Coordinates of C-alpha atoms in Angstrom, one line a residue:
X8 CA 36.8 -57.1 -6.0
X9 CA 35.7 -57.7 -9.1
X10 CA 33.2 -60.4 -9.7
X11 CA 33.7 -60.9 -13.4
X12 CA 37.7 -60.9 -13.0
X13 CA 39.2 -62.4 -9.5
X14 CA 41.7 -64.8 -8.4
X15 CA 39.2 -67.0 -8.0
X16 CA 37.3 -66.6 -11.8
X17 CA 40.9 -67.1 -13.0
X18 CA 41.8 -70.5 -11.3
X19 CA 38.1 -71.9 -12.6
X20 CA 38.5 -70.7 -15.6
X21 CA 41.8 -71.8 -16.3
X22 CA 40.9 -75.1 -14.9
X23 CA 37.9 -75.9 -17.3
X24 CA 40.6 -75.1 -20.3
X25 CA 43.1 -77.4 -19.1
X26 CA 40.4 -80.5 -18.8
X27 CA 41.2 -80.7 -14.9
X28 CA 37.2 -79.7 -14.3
X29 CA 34.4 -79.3 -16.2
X30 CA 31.4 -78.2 -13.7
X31 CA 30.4 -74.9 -12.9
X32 CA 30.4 -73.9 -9.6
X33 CA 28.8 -71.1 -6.8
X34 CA 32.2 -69.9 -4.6
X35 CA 31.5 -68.1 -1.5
X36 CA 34.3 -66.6 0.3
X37 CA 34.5 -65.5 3.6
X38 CA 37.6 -62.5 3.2
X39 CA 40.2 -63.0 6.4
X40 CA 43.2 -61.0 4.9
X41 CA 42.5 -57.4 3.8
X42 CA 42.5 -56.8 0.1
X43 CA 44.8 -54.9 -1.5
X44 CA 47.1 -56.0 1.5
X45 CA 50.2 -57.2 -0.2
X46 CA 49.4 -60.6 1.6
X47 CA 48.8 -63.1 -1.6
X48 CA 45.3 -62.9 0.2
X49 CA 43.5 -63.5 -3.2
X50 CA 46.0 -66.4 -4.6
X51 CA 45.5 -68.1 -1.6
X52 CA 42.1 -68.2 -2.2
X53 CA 43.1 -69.8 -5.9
X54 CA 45.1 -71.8 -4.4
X55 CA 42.8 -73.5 -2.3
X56 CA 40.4 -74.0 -4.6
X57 CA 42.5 -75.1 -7.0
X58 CA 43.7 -77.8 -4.2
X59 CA 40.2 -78.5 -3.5
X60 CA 38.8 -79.4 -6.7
X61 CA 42.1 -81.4 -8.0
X62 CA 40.9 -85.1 -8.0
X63 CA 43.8 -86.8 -10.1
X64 CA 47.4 -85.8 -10.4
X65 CA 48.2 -83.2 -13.0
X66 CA 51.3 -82.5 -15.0
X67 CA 54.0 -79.6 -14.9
X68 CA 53.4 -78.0 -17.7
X69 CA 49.5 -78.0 -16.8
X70 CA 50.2 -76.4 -13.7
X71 CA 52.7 -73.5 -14.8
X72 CA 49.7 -72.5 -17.5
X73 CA 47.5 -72.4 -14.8
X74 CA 50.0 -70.2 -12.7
X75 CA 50.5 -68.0 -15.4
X76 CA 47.0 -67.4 -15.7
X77 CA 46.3 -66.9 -11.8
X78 CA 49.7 -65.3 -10.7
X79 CA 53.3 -65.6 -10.4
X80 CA 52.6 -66.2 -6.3
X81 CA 50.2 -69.4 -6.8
X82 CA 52.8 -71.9 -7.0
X83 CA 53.5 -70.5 -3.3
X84 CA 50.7 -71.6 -2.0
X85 CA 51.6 -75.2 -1.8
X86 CA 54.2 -75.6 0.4
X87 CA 54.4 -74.9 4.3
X88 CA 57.7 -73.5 4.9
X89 CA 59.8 -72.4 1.5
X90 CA 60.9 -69.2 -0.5
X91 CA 60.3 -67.8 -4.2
X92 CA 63.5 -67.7 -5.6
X93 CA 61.8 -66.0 -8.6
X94 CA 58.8 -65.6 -11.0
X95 CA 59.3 -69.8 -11.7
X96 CA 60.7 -71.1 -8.8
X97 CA 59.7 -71.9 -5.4
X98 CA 62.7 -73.8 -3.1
X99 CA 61.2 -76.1 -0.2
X100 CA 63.1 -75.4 3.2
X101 CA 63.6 -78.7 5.1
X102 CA 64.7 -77.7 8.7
X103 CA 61.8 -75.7 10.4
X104 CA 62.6 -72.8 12.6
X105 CA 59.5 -71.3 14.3
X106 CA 59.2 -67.4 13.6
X107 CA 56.8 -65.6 15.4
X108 CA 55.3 -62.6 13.4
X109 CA 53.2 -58.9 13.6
X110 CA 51.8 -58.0 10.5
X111 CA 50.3 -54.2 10.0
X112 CA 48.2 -53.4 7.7
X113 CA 48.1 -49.0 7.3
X114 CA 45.0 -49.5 4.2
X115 CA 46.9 -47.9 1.7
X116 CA 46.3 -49.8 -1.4
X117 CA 49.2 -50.4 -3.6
X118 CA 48.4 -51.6 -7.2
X119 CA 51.1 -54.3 -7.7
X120 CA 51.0 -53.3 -11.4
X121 CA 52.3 -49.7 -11.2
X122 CA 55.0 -50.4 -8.1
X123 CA 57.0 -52.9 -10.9
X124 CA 56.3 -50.5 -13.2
X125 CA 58.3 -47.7 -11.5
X126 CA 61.5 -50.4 -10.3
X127 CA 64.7 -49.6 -12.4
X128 CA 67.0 -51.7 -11.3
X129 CA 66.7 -55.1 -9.6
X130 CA 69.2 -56.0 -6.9
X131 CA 72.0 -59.0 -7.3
X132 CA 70.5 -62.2 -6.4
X133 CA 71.7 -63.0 -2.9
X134 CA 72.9 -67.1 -3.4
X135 CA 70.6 -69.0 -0.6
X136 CA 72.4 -72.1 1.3
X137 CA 71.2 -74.8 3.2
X138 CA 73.9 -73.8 5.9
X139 CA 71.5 -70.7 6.6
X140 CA 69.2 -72.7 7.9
X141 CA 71.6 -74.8 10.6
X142 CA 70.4 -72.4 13.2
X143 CA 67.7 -70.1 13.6
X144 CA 70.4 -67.3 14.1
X145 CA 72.1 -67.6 11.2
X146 CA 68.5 -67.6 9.2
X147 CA 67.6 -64.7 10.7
X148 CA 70.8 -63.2 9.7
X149 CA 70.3 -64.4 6.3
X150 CA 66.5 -62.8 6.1
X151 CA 67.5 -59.8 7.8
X152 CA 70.7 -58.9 5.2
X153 CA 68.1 -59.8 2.2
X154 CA 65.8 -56.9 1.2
X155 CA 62.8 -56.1 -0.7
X156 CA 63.5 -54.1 -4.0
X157 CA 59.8 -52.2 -4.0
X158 CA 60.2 -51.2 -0.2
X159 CA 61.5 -48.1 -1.3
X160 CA 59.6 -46.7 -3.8
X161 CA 56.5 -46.9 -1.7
X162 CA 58.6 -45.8 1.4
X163 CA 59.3 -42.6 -1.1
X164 CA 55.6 -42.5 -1.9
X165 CA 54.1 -42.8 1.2
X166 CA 56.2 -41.5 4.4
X167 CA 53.7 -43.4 6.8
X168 CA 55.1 -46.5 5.7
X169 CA 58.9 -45.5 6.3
X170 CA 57.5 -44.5 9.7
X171 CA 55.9 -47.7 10.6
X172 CA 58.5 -49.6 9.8
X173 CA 61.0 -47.8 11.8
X174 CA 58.7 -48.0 14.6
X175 CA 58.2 -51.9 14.4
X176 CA 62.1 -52.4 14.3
X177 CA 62.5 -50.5 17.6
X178 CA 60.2 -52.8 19.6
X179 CA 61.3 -55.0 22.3
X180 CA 62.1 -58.7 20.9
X181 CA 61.9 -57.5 17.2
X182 CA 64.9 -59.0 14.8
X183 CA 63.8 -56.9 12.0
X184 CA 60.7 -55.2 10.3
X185 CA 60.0 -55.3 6.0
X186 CA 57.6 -54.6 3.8
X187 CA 55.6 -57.7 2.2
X188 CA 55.9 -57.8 -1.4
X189 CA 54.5 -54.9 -2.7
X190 CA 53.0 -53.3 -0.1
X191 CA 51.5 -52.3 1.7
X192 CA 51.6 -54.3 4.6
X193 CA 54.2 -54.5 6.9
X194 CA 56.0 -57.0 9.0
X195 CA 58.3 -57.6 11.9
X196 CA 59.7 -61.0 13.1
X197 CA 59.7 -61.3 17.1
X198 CA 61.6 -63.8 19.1
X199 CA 58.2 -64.6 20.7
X200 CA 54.9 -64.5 20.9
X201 CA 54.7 -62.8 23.6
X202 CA 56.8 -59.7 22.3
X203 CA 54.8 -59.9 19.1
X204 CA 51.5 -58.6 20.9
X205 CA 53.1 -56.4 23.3
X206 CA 54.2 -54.5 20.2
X207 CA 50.8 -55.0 18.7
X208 CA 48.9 -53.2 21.4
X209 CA 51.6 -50.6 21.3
X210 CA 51.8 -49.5 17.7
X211 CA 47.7 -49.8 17.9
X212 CA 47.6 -46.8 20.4
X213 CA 50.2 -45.0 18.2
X214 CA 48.0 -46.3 14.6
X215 CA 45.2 -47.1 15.7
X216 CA 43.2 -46.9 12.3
X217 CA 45.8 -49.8 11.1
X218 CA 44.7 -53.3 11.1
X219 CA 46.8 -55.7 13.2
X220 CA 47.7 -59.3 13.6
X221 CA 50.1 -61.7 15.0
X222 CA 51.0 -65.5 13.8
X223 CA 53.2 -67.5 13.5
X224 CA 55.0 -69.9 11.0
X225 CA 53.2 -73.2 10.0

């Protein structure tokens, strides 16, 4: 990471021009999701800060500058169950379903940058309802018949990751695997928590130079 050009220096930065802080300050953080993961592990960070510091409410338009300076993913950030519809919008879910998830890390870093430089062709917006959420079944259903755009350029570009996530899909309890924005880090949802680590120690004796973890939704 960069110290003269983070997530982090971006958020401050931004901040100080918009009036929302003036100090200076000394940021320390202690790194729990890899870098280069795919896991919006350095917006989150922002985000945080950003949350922290805040002492009055801001406006809108404040607050897409700032985004636009940190990220397209910061708005994210600050909400506990919801969806990016796109690059502006972020839809808050109401009805809660608890997912329970493995997430596999194979540290191979993809530079964001160059995997949307290399997508053609974006797929049709799949319309989301409220109806999808009546029962976790139907959610699932939803998520599952969804798809990820950049999964297969880096699939084409690196055959490990096709591999993993053919091997996370087979597992006992496992709805469906994907690849978490853009890459490289992998996911598979589990119908419990109990599945989820079972498949863990599995796929850890089969890559065990991956980094593993399971959690669940907030």
């Amino acid at each position: 990471i960069k110290k003269s050009n983070n997530s982090v220096k971006k958020v401050l930065n931004a901040m100080r021009k918009y009036k929302i802080i003036n100090d200076y300050y000394s940021v320390k953080v202690n790194k729990q999701i890899p870098v280069f993961a795919g896991l919006g592990g350095g917006t989150s960070n922002a985000a945080t800060l950003f949350n922290h510091l805040i002492k009055k409410r801001f406006n809108k338009k404040i607050f897409n500058n700032v985004t636009k300076e940190v990220g397209s993913d910061f708005r994210l950030f600050f909400f506990n169950f919801a969806f990016q519809k796109d690059l502006k919008f972020v839809v808050r879910l109401n009805k809660k379903h608890k997912f329970y998830f493995l997430l596999v890390f194979p540290k191979i870093k993809c530079s964001t940058k160059s995997v949307y430089l290399r997508l053609k062709k974006y797929s049709k917006l799949k319309i989301f309802k409220e109806s999808n959420l009546h029962s976790k079944k139907d959610f699932i259903n939803y998520l599952e018949k969804s798809k990820n755009d950049l999964q297969p350029i880096i699939e084409k570009k690196y055959l490990i990751i096709k591999n993993l996530l053919k091997n996370i899909s087979s597992l006992k309890g496992c709805h469906f695997s994907r690849m978490t924005g853009s890459g490289s880090s992998c996911y598979g949802i589990f119908n419990n928590e109990k599945n989820s680590k079972f498949a863990l120690r599995k796929l850890k004796k089969k890559f065990p130079n991956f980094l593993y973890f399971t959690t669940k939704s907030i």
